[in-house]
Short mmCIF file of C-alpha atoms and ligand atoms in Angstrom, two decimals:
data_model
loop_
_atom_site.label_atom_id
_atom_site.label_comp_id
_atom_site.label_asym_id
_atom_site.label_seq_id
_atom_site.Cartn_x
_atom_site.Cartn_y
_atom_site.Cartn_z
CA UNK A 1 164.94 -49.89 -19.95
CA UNK A 2 165.92 -49.06 -16.43
CA UNK A 3 167.14 -46.15 -14.42
CA UNK A 4 170.73 -46.82 -13.47
CA UNK A 5 171.57 -43.66 -11.60
CA UNK A 6 169.60 -40.75 -10.28
CA UNK A 7 171.05 -37.52 -9.00
CA UNK A 8 169.01 -34.74 -7.52
CA UNK A 9 169.95 -31.29 -6.36
CA UNK A 10 167.46 -29.13 -4.50
CA UNK A 11 164.55 -31.22 -5.69
CA UNK A 12 161.81 -31.08 -3.00
CA UNK A 13 163.33 -32.39 0.25
CA UNK A 14 166.36 -33.88 -1.55
CA UNK A 15 169.08 -31.26 -1.14
CA UNK A 16 171.59 -33.66 -2.70
CA UNK A 17 171.06 -37.22 -3.79
CA UNK A 18 173.29 -39.64 -5.66
CA UNK A 19 171.57 -42.97 -6.03
CA UNK A 20 172.60 -46.08 -7.93
CA UNK A 21 169.71 -48.29 -8.90
CA UNK A 22 169.62 -51.86 -10.04
CA UNK A 23 167.17 -53.46 -12.46
CA UNK A 24 164.39 -55.60 -10.98
CA UNK A 25 162.24 -54.78 -8.01
CA UNK A 26 163.24 -52.00 -5.64
CA UNK A 27 161.37 -51.39 -2.43
CA UNK A 28 161.80 -48.03 -0.72
CA UNK A 29 160.75 -47.85 2.91
CA UNK A 30 160.31 -44.71 4.95
CA UNK A 31 158.16 -43.15 7.63
CA UNK A 32 155.67 -40.49 6.63
CA UNK A 33 157.09 -37.29 5.12
CA UNK A 34 160.61 -38.64 4.47
CA UNK A 35 160.67 -38.40 0.67
CA UNK A 36 159.09 -41.56 -0.80
CA UNK A 37 156.60 -39.79 -3.04
CA UNK A 38 159.14 -37.11 -3.92
CA UNK A 39 161.53 -39.76 -5.20
CA UNK A 40 158.93 -41.24 -7.55
CA UNK A 41 157.86 -37.77 -8.57
CA UNK A 42 161.46 -36.97 -9.56
CA UNK A 43 161.65 -40.02 -11.80
CA UNK A 44 158.27 -39.21 -13.32
CA UNK A 45 159.42 -35.66 -13.91
CA UNK A 46 162.51 -36.84 -15.77
CA UNK A 47 160.26 -38.85 -18.04
CA UNK A 48 157.55 -36.29 -18.72
CA UNK A 49 158.96 -32.89 -17.68
CA UNK A 50 155.87 -32.38 -15.57
CA UNK A 51 154.74 -33.21 -12.09
CA UNK A 52 152.12 -35.97 -11.83
CA UNK A 53 149.67 -33.63 -10.21
CA UNK A 54 148.76 -30.17 -11.28
CA UNK A 55 151.35 -28.45 -9.14
CA UNK A 56 153.57 -25.67 -10.41
CA UNK A 57 157.20 -26.40 -11.15
CA UNK A 58 158.14 -23.82 -8.57
CA UNK A 59 157.00 -26.10 -5.77
CA UNK A 60 159.59 -28.63 -6.84
CA UNK A 61 162.55 -26.51 -5.82
CA UNK A 62 163.84 -27.11 -2.33
CA UNK A 63 162.61 -24.45 0.08
CA UNK A 64 166.02 -23.83 1.57
CA UNK A 65 167.52 -23.31 -1.87
CA UNK A 66 165.02 -20.51 -2.42
CA UNK A 67 167.14 -18.29 -0.24
CA UNK A 68 170.31 -18.74 -2.26
CA UNK A 69 171.37 -16.26 -4.93
CA UNK A 70 171.07 -18.62 -7.81
CA UNK A 71 168.03 -20.74 -7.15
CA UNK A 72 167.82 -23.95 -9.10
CA UNK A 73 166.83 -27.59 -8.95
CA UNK A 74 168.49 -30.25 -11.04
CA UNK A 75 167.50 -33.79 -11.92
CA UNK A 76 169.81 -36.15 -13.77
CA UNK A 77 168.96 -39.69 -14.76
CA UNK A 78 171.15 -42.26 -16.44
CA UNK A 79 169.01 -44.65 -18.41
CA UNK A 80 170.22 -48.03 -19.54
CA UNK A 81 168.55 -49.18 -22.77
CA UNK A 82 169.96 -52.41 -24.17
CA UNK A 83 173.64 -51.54 -24.27
CA UNK A 84 173.41 -47.79 -24.52
CA UNK A 85 173.52 -45.44 -21.59
CA UNK A 86 171.64 -42.20 -21.91
CA UNK A 87 171.84 -39.15 -19.70
CA UNK A 88 168.76 -37.01 -19.20
CA UNK A 89 169.04 -33.74 -17.35
CA UNK A 90 166.47 -31.15 -16.33
CA UNK A 91 167.39 -27.91 -14.63
CA UNK A 92 164.82 -25.57 -13.18
CA UNK A 93 166.30 -22.15 -12.85
CA UNK A 94 164.72 -19.20 -11.15
CA UNK A 95 165.47 -16.01 -12.95
CA UNK A 96 165.56 -13.11 -10.50
CA UNK A 97 165.05 -10.38 -13.12
CA UNK A 98 161.59 -11.50 -14.16
CA UNK A 99 160.44 -12.48 -10.72
CA UNK A 100 157.53 -10.05 -10.73
CA UNK A 101 155.56 -11.75 -13.48
CA UNK A 102 155.40 -14.99 -11.52
CA UNK A 103 156.66 -17.01 -14.47
CA UNK A 104 160.29 -16.66 -13.73
CA UNK A 105 161.14 -20.33 -13.90
CA UNK A 106 163.27 -21.56 -16.74
CA UNK A 107 163.32 -25.22 -17.67
CA UNK A 108 166.51 -26.40 -19.34
CA UNK A 109 166.78 -29.82 -20.82
CA UNK A 110 169.83 -31.73 -21.90
CA UNK A 111 170.06 -35.13 -23.45
CA UNK A 112 173.56 -36.60 -23.37
CA UNK A 113 174.82 -33.12 -22.59
CA UNK A 114 173.16 -31.45 -25.59
CA UNK A 115 170.47 -28.81 -25.00
CA UNK A 116 167.06 -30.02 -26.20
CA UNK A 117 163.38 -29.12 -26.11
CA UNK A 118 160.80 -30.65 -23.80
CA UNK A 119 159.32 -32.49 -26.76
CA UNK A 120 162.62 -34.23 -27.38
CA UNK A 121 162.80 -35.41 -23.81
CA UNK A 122 159.38 -37.01 -23.69
CA UNK A 123 159.59 -40.64 -24.71
CA UNK A 124 163.24 -41.08 -23.77
CA UNK A 125 162.36 -42.59 -20.42
CA UNK A 126 159.05 -44.39 -20.18
CA UNK A 127 157.31 -44.73 -16.85
CA UNK A 128 153.98 -45.80 -15.49
CA UNK A 129 153.18 -44.24 -12.15
CA UNK A 130 150.46 -45.41 -9.82
CA UNK A 131 149.71 -43.47 -6.64
CA UNK A 132 146.76 -43.53 -4.25
CA UNK A 133 145.56 -40.14 -5.55
CA UNK A 134 145.17 -41.68 -8.97
CA UNK A 135 141.72 -42.78 -7.94
CA UNK A 136 140.67 -39.31 -9.11
CA UNK A 137 141.34 -40.50 -12.61
CA UNK A 138 137.97 -42.16 -12.31
CA UNK A 139 136.34 -39.99 -9.66
CA UNK A 140 137.79 -36.59 -10.51
CA UNK A 141 137.25 -33.96 -13.18
CA UNK A 142 137.34 -34.49 -16.97
CA UNK A 143 140.52 -32.40 -17.24
CA UNK A 144 142.30 -34.96 -15.07
CA UNK A 145 141.30 -37.71 -17.51
CA UNK A 146 142.35 -35.66 -20.54
CA UNK A 147 145.71 -34.96 -18.94
CA UNK A 148 146.14 -38.67 -18.28
CA UNK A 149 145.41 -39.59 -21.90
CA UNK A 150 147.68 -36.88 -23.23
CA UNK A 151 150.64 -37.80 -21.05
CA UNK A 152 150.21 -41.47 -21.89
CA UNK A 153 150.00 -40.95 -25.65
CA UNK A 154 152.83 -38.43 -25.69
CA UNK A 155 155.17 -41.03 -24.23
CA UNK A 156 155.07 -43.05 -27.44
CA UNK A 157 153.67 -40.72 -30.09
CA UNK A 158 155.70 -37.53 -30.70
CA UNK A 159 153.43 -36.44 -33.56
CA UNK A 160 150.44 -36.48 -31.24
CA UNK A 161 152.35 -34.43 -28.73
CA UNK A 162 153.31 -31.80 -31.30
CA UNK A 163 149.76 -31.60 -32.63
CA UNK A 164 148.37 -31.27 -29.14
CA UNK A 165 150.68 -28.37 -28.36
CA UNK A 166 149.72 -26.64 -31.56
CA UNK A 167 146.07 -27.24 -30.78
CA UNK A 168 146.39 -25.52 -27.39
CA UNK A 169 148.12 -22.56 -28.96
CA UNK A 170 145.43 -22.24 -31.62
CA UNK A 171 142.78 -22.57 -28.93
CA UNK A 172 144.31 -19.71 -26.95
CA UNK A 173 144.44 -17.50 -30.05
CA UNK A 174 140.91 -18.39 -31.03
CA UNK A 175 139.58 -17.70 -27.54
CA UNK A 176 141.34 -14.36 -27.62
CA UNK A 177 139.66 -13.52 -30.90
CA UNK A 178 136.27 -14.66 -29.61
CA UNK A 179 136.60 -12.30 -26.67
CA UNK A 180 137.42 -9.46 -29.04
CA UNK A 181 134.39 -10.35 -31.14
CA UNK A 182 132.28 -10.41 -28.02
CA UNK A 183 133.33 -6.83 -27.42
CA UNK A 184 132.89 -6.06 -31.14
CA UNK A 185 136.54 -5.17 -31.52
CA UNK A 186 137.24 -7.43 -34.47
CA UNK A 187 135.61 -8.85 -37.57
CA UNK A 188 134.22 -12.41 -37.70
CA UNK A 189 136.05 -13.14 -40.99
CA UNK A 190 139.21 -13.89 -39.08
CA UNK A 191 137.43 -16.59 -37.15
CA UNK A 192 137.27 -18.90 -40.19
CA UNK A 193 141.04 -19.04 -40.34
CA UNK A 194 141.27 -20.22 -36.75
CA UNK A 195 138.34 -22.63 -37.23
CA UNK A 196 140.28 -24.42 -39.94
CA UNK A 197 143.33 -24.75 -37.76
CA UNK A 198 141.37 -25.83 -34.72
CA UNK A 199 139.50 -28.50 -36.69
CA UNK A 200 142.64 -29.76 -38.40
CA UNK A 201 144.65 -30.37 -35.22
CA UNK A 202 141.60 -31.16 -33.14
CA UNK A 203 140.59 -33.96 -35.52
CA UNK A 204 143.97 -35.61 -35.13
CA UNK A 205 143.81 -35.35 -31.34
CA UNK A 206 140.31 -36.84 -31.19
CA UNK A 207 141.09 -39.64 -33.65
CA UNK A 208 144.27 -40.62 -31.86
CA UNK A 209 142.73 -40.48 -28.40
CA UNK A 210 139.86 -42.70 -29.58
CA UNK A 211 142.29 -45.24 -31.03
CA UNK A 212 144.43 -45.36 -27.93
CA UNK A 213 141.39 -45.63 -25.66
CA UNK A 214 140.25 -48.62 -27.72
CA UNK A 215 143.67 -50.25 -27.32
CA UNK A 216 143.79 -49.51 -23.61
CA UNK A 217 140.30 -50.90 -23.24
CA UNK A 218 141.27 -54.21 -24.81
CA UNK A 219 144.23 -54.60 -22.48
CA UNK A 220 142.52 -53.23 -19.37
CA UNK A 221 139.45 -55.38 -19.88
CA UNK A 222 141.40 -58.62 -19.65
CA UNK A 223 143.29 -57.43 -16.56
CA UNK A 224 140.12 -56.16 -14.92
CA UNK A 225 138.42 -59.52 -15.43
CA UNK A 226 141.27 -61.25 -13.63
CA UNK A 227 141.29 -58.66 -10.85
CA UNK A 228 137.58 -59.07 -10.23
CA UNK A 229 137.55 -62.86 -10.51
CA UNK A 230 135.95 -62.87 -13.99
CA UNK A 231 133.12 -60.85 -12.61
CA UNK A 232 133.01 -57.42 -14.22
CA UNK A 233 133.50 -56.37 -17.80
CA UNK A 234 135.26 -53.06 -18.06
CA UNK A 235 134.54 -50.62 -20.87
CA UNK A 236 136.30 -47.38 -21.65
CA UNK A 237 134.32 -44.81 -23.59
CA UNK A 238 135.89 -41.82 -25.19
CA UNK A 239 133.30 -39.07 -25.22
CA UNK A 240 134.02 -36.32 -27.69
CA UNK A 241 132.33 -32.97 -27.30
CA UNK A 242 131.91 -32.78 -31.06
CA UNK A 243 129.36 -34.86 -32.95
CA UNK A 244 131.15 -37.71 -34.62
CA UNK A 245 130.65 -38.09 -38.39
CA UNK A 246 127.90 -40.33 -39.80
CA UNK A 247 130.40 -42.28 -41.83
CA UNK A 248 132.63 -44.76 -40.11
CA UNK A 249 134.21 -48.08 -40.75
CA UNK A 250 134.54 -51.11 -38.55
CA UNK A 251 137.81 -52.76 -37.66
CA UNK A 252 138.49 -55.91 -35.67
CA UNK A 253 139.82 -55.16 -32.19
CA UNK A 254 143.10 -56.58 -30.90
CA UNK A 255 143.99 -60.00 -29.55
CA UNK A 256 141.71 -61.55 -26.98
CA UNK A 257 138.75 -59.46 -28.03
CA UNK A 258 136.74 -62.46 -29.25
CA UNK A 259 136.18 -60.98 -32.66
CA UNK A 260 134.64 -57.74 -31.37
CA UNK A 261 134.60 -54.86 -33.77
CA UNK A 262 135.64 -51.30 -33.12
CA UNK A 263 134.42 -48.19 -34.90
CA UNK A 264 136.84 -45.92 -36.65
CA UNK A 265 136.43 -42.57 -38.34
CA UNK A 266 138.75 -41.06 -40.86
CA UNK A 267 140.53 -37.98 -39.64
CA UNK A 268 139.23 -35.91 -42.54
CA UNK A 269 135.63 -36.80 -41.77
CA UNK A 270 136.12 -35.79 -38.12
CA UNK A 271 137.58 -32.52 -39.33
CA UNK A 272 134.60 -31.88 -41.59
CA UNK A 273 132.15 -32.63 -38.84
CA UNK A 274 134.06 -30.42 -36.40
CA UNK A 275 134.08 -27.50 -38.87
CA UNK A 276 130.41 -27.89 -39.60
CA UNK A 277 129.56 -27.62 -35.92
CA UNK A 278 131.86 -24.68 -35.40
CA UNK A 279 129.79 -22.84 -38.00
CA UNK A 280 126.58 -23.82 -36.25
CA UNK A 281 127.66 -22.45 -32.89
CA UNK A 282 129.53 -19.34 -33.98
CA UNK A 283 126.97 -17.01 -32.49
CA UNK A 284 127.00 -18.75 -29.12
CA UNK A 285 130.79 -18.87 -29.02
CA UNK A 286 131.00 -15.14 -29.68
CA UNK A 287 128.37 -14.47 -27.05
CA UNK A 288 130.32 -16.44 -24.47
CA UNK A 289 133.72 -15.39 -25.72
CA UNK A 290 135.24 -18.87 -25.79
CA UNK A 291 135.60 -22.10 -27.76
CA UNK A 292 132.86 -24.47 -26.69
CA UNK A 293 133.68 -27.69 -28.51
CA UNK A 294 136.79 -29.69 -29.27
CA UNK A 295 139.17 -32.10 -27.55
CA UNK A 296 139.73 -29.60 -24.72
CA UNK A 297 136.16 -30.39 -23.67
CA UNK A 298 136.21 -34.17 -24.11
CA UNK A 299 135.90 -36.84 -21.47
CA UNK A 300 136.53 -40.50 -20.85
CA UNK A 301 134.11 -42.81 -19.09
CA UNK A 302 134.72 -46.05 -17.26
CA UNK A 303 131.95 -48.61 -17.08
CA UNK A 304 132.24 -51.80 -15.06
CA UNK A 305 129.47 -54.29 -15.66
CA UNK A 306 127.69 -51.47 -17.51
CA UNK A 307 127.75 -49.15 -14.48
CA UNK A 308 129.44 -45.75 -14.66
CA UNK A 309 132.29 -45.95 -12.17
CA UNK A 310 132.65 -42.20 -11.75
CA UNK A 311 129.15 -41.91 -10.35
CA UNK A 312 128.34 -45.29 -8.86
CA UNK A 313 131.71 -46.96 -8.29
CA UNK A 314 132.74 -47.78 -4.74
CA UNK A 315 136.24 -46.59 -3.77
CA UNK A 316 137.49 -50.15 -4.12
CA UNK A 317 135.92 -50.52 -7.55
CA UNK A 318 137.37 -47.22 -8.70
CA UNK A 319 140.79 -48.23 -7.44
CA UNK A 320 140.53 -51.54 -9.29
CA UNK A 321 139.66 -49.73 -12.51
CA UNK A 322 142.68 -47.46 -12.14
CA UNK A 323 144.93 -50.41 -11.38
CA UNK A 324 143.71 -52.25 -14.49
CA UNK A 325 144.19 -49.09 -16.53
CA UNK A 326 147.75 -48.52 -15.32
CA UNK A 327 148.78 -52.10 -15.94
CA UNK A 328 147.21 -51.83 -19.39
CA UNK A 329 149.17 -48.64 -19.96
CA UNK A 330 152.42 -50.45 -19.10
CA UNK A 331 151.59 -53.15 -21.65
CA UNK A 332 150.64 -50.63 -24.29
CA UNK A 333 153.86 -48.67 -23.79
CA UNK A 334 155.87 -51.87 -24.09
CA UNK A 335 154.02 -52.78 -27.30
CA UNK A 336 154.38 -49.34 -28.82
CA UNK A 337 158.01 -48.70 -27.96
CA UNK A 338 159.48 -52.19 -27.70
CA UNK A 339 160.79 -51.24 -24.26
CA UNK A 340 159.38 -52.17 -20.87
CA UNK A 341 158.46 -48.99 -19.00
CA UNK A 342 159.65 -48.44 -15.46
CA UNK A 343 156.80 -49.11 -13.06
CA UNK A 344 156.49 -46.71 -10.11
CA UNK A 345 154.08 -47.69 -7.35
CA UNK A 346 153.55 -45.29 -4.50
CA UNK A 347 152.14 -46.92 -1.41
CA UNK A 348 149.59 -48.92 -3.32
CA UNK A 349 149.73 -52.30 -1.66
CA UNK A 350 148.21 -51.08 1.57
CA UNK A 351 145.04 -50.08 -0.22
CA UNK A 352 144.43 -53.33 -2.06
CA UNK A 353 142.86 -56.54 -0.88
CA UNK A 354 144.76 -59.82 -0.89
CA UNK A 355 143.69 -61.03 -4.34
CA UNK A 356 144.49 -57.73 -6.02
CA UNK A 357 147.87 -57.51 -4.30
CA UNK A 358 148.77 -60.96 -5.53
CA UNK A 359 147.79 -60.02 -9.05
CA UNK A 360 149.80 -56.83 -8.94
CA UNK A 361 152.85 -58.63 -7.60
CA UNK A 362 152.60 -61.14 -10.40
CA UNK A 363 152.15 -58.37 -12.96
CA UNK A 364 155.25 -56.43 -11.93
CA UNK A 365 157.45 -59.50 -11.57
CA UNK A 366 158.46 -59.35 -15.20
CA UNK A 367 159.06 -55.63 -15.44
CA UNK A 368 162.61 -54.65 -16.05
CA UNK A 369 162.48 -52.22 -13.17
CA UNK A 370 159.75 -51.53 -10.65
CA UNK A 371 160.14 -49.09 -7.78
CA UNK A 372 157.70 -49.43 -4.89
CA UNK A 373 157.34 -47.42 -1.73
CA UNK A 374 156.02 -48.48 1.65
CA UNK A 375 155.90 -47.27 5.21
CA UNK A 376 156.10 -50.83 6.55
CA UNK A 377 158.41 -53.62 5.49
CA UNK A 378 155.97 -56.15 6.82
CA UNK A 379 153.42 -55.23 4.17
CA UNK A 380 155.55 -57.56 2.02
CA UNK A 381 156.26 -61.25 2.26
CA UNK A 382 159.75 -62.42 3.32
CA UNK A 383 160.09 -64.07 -0.05
CA UNK A 384 159.39 -60.78 -1.80
CA UNK A 385 161.80 -58.89 0.46
CA UNK A 386 164.51 -61.41 -0.34
CA UNK A 387 164.17 -60.84 -4.04
CA UNK A 388 163.94 -57.05 -3.94
CA UNK A 389 166.58 -54.38 -3.52
CA UNK A 390 165.74 -52.63 -0.27
CA UNK A 391 166.25 -48.94 0.31
CA UNK A 392 165.40 -46.76 3.27
CA UNK A 393 164.65 -43.08 2.99
CA UNK A 394 164.99 -40.68 5.87
CA UNK A 395 164.75 -36.91 5.63
CA UNK A 396 165.72 -36.85 2.00
CA UNK A 397 168.62 -39.28 2.34
CA UNK A 398 168.56 -42.81 0.99
CA UNK A 399 170.54 -45.77 2.22
CA UNK A 400 170.76 -49.29 0.97
CA UNK A 401 169.64 -52.07 3.29
CA UNK A 402 171.08 -55.54 3.36
CA UNK A 403 168.52 -58.26 2.90
CA UNK A 404 169.93 -60.49 5.67
CA UNK A 405 168.50 -58.87 8.81
CA UNK A 406 165.07 -58.79 7.24
CA UNK A 407 164.88 -62.54 6.84
CA UNK A 408 166.16 -63.12 10.38
CA UNK A 409 163.43 -60.94 11.75
CA UNK A 410 160.66 -62.88 10.09
N1 LIG B 501 159.92 -27.82 -2.26
C1 LIG B 501 160.15 -28.50 -1.14
N2 LIG B 501 161.27 -28.25 -0.42
C2 LIG B 501 161.54 -28.94 0.71
N3 LIG B 501 160.75 -29.90 1.20
C3 LIG B 501 159.62 -30.19 0.52
C4 LIG B 501 159.27 -29.53 -0.68
N4 LIG B 501 158.10 -30.02 -1.14
C5 LIG B 501 157.74 -30.96 -0.25
N5 LIG B 501 158.63 -31.09 0.75
C6 LIG B 501 158.60 -31.96 1.93
O1 LIG B 501 159.15 -33.19 1.62
C7 LIG B 501 158.74 -34.12 2.62
C8 LIG B 501 158.59 -35.49 2.04
O2 LIG B 501 157.45 -35.55 1.22
P1 LIG B 501 156.95 -36.90 0.53
O3 LIG B 501 155.63 -36.59 -0.05
O4 LIG B 501 157.97 -37.45 -0.37
O5 LIG B 501 156.79 -37.84 1.80
P2 LIG B 501 156.47 -39.40 1.85
O6 LIG B 501 157.69 -40.11 2.32
O7 LIG B 501 155.87 -39.83 0.58
O8 LIG B 501 155.41 -39.41 3.03
P3 LIG B 501 153.98 -40.14 3.19
O9 LIG B 501 154.28 -41.48 3.78
O10 LIG B 501 153.29 -39.26 4.16
O11 LIG B 501 153.33 -40.19 1.86
C9 LIG B 501 157.47 -33.55 3.21
O12 LIG B 501 157.69 -33.21 4.56
C10 LIG B 501 157.21 -32.31 2.40
O13 LIG B 501 156.66 -31.27 3.16
MG1 LIG B 502 153.92 -40.28 0.02
#
């Protein structure tokens, strides 16, 4: 798939943008603070209905538009998939009446003109985004890693996404009840009902995350070996906060895994184990007034050559892990959906050494569409510049460059 046309209204520093895009490699050049990251963010937002970093949707609306009567931002993408053209539209509308409660933003979604839910949008446009800040996938907090896993899985697994949403709602309700119990304003009998629900959905989330992590590991491991010159074996460990069941079965891992075996648990056995532990810790949960175990407390670890990259990894090592992970994610998405995702790379070349750059260039060569940003044209070879579509962004306006002058300059 590829993005054929993007229009933005009042999105960040793009007051108005109408941009035709071609398949293949697109390089966007601009000085600092001109709108490179914002452009990639817009595309990512069309795919996932959320900003790549934990910012509020409010920040996405153009500041100047804030002063108008009807404040809104709109993103429209036309996606070419085989021979069908699909139109995705997100409108963020600020509702003046409910301004006081701080949650006055309304998100409207349309697919081919028909109003839809967020869940229907996710998976229509698949993207893999890689930005310098992504290093905090390895170095940052567990919630960052959970968010990464969830967004990735949601792109190809709608059932997971629905279950996850339900899980968060149940979690909120259960936490509410636990606080009431803490203040002795409710009876513990009700808790069992929420335990069942939490364990049911939680088991699915844990099982699915484990499976996907195993698949990502297989793919990332091979890429990481190439990136590090066959030097470091990468492992990804999903670390659940619940005790996993005693019973498991072994399954052969995917291609290229040299006959390694992975461990799998049945969802029902995870559920049982989860429930059992919830009973064990009831008293503590009531005392603290919150749910202490479950996928909302899980983490993911990255080991390179057996060393935990979050604690001991150098910046370069952490960056390499993230790069391997993102390229693995692109492969996984392609396998799961049968469509090549759009690859979005924000300013990444400048941070990589020569060998890693070369690998990345090779890896994106076959993507149906890859959009890269840079502050300097000369970070790229003349050969690369000749093959790419070149765009320049300046104060939220984008113009197309001709390739000719570039080659003359070299
Ligand atoms: N809601 C908003 N309304 C208007 N402008 C905004 C909004 N949010 C961010 N901006 C501005 O948009 C400009 C472009 O930001 P962006 O992050 O896209 O720059 P960039 O080209 O990626 O720069 P850099 O090379 O520094 O990464 C910044 O000056 C930023 O302050
Ligand atoms: Mg930027």
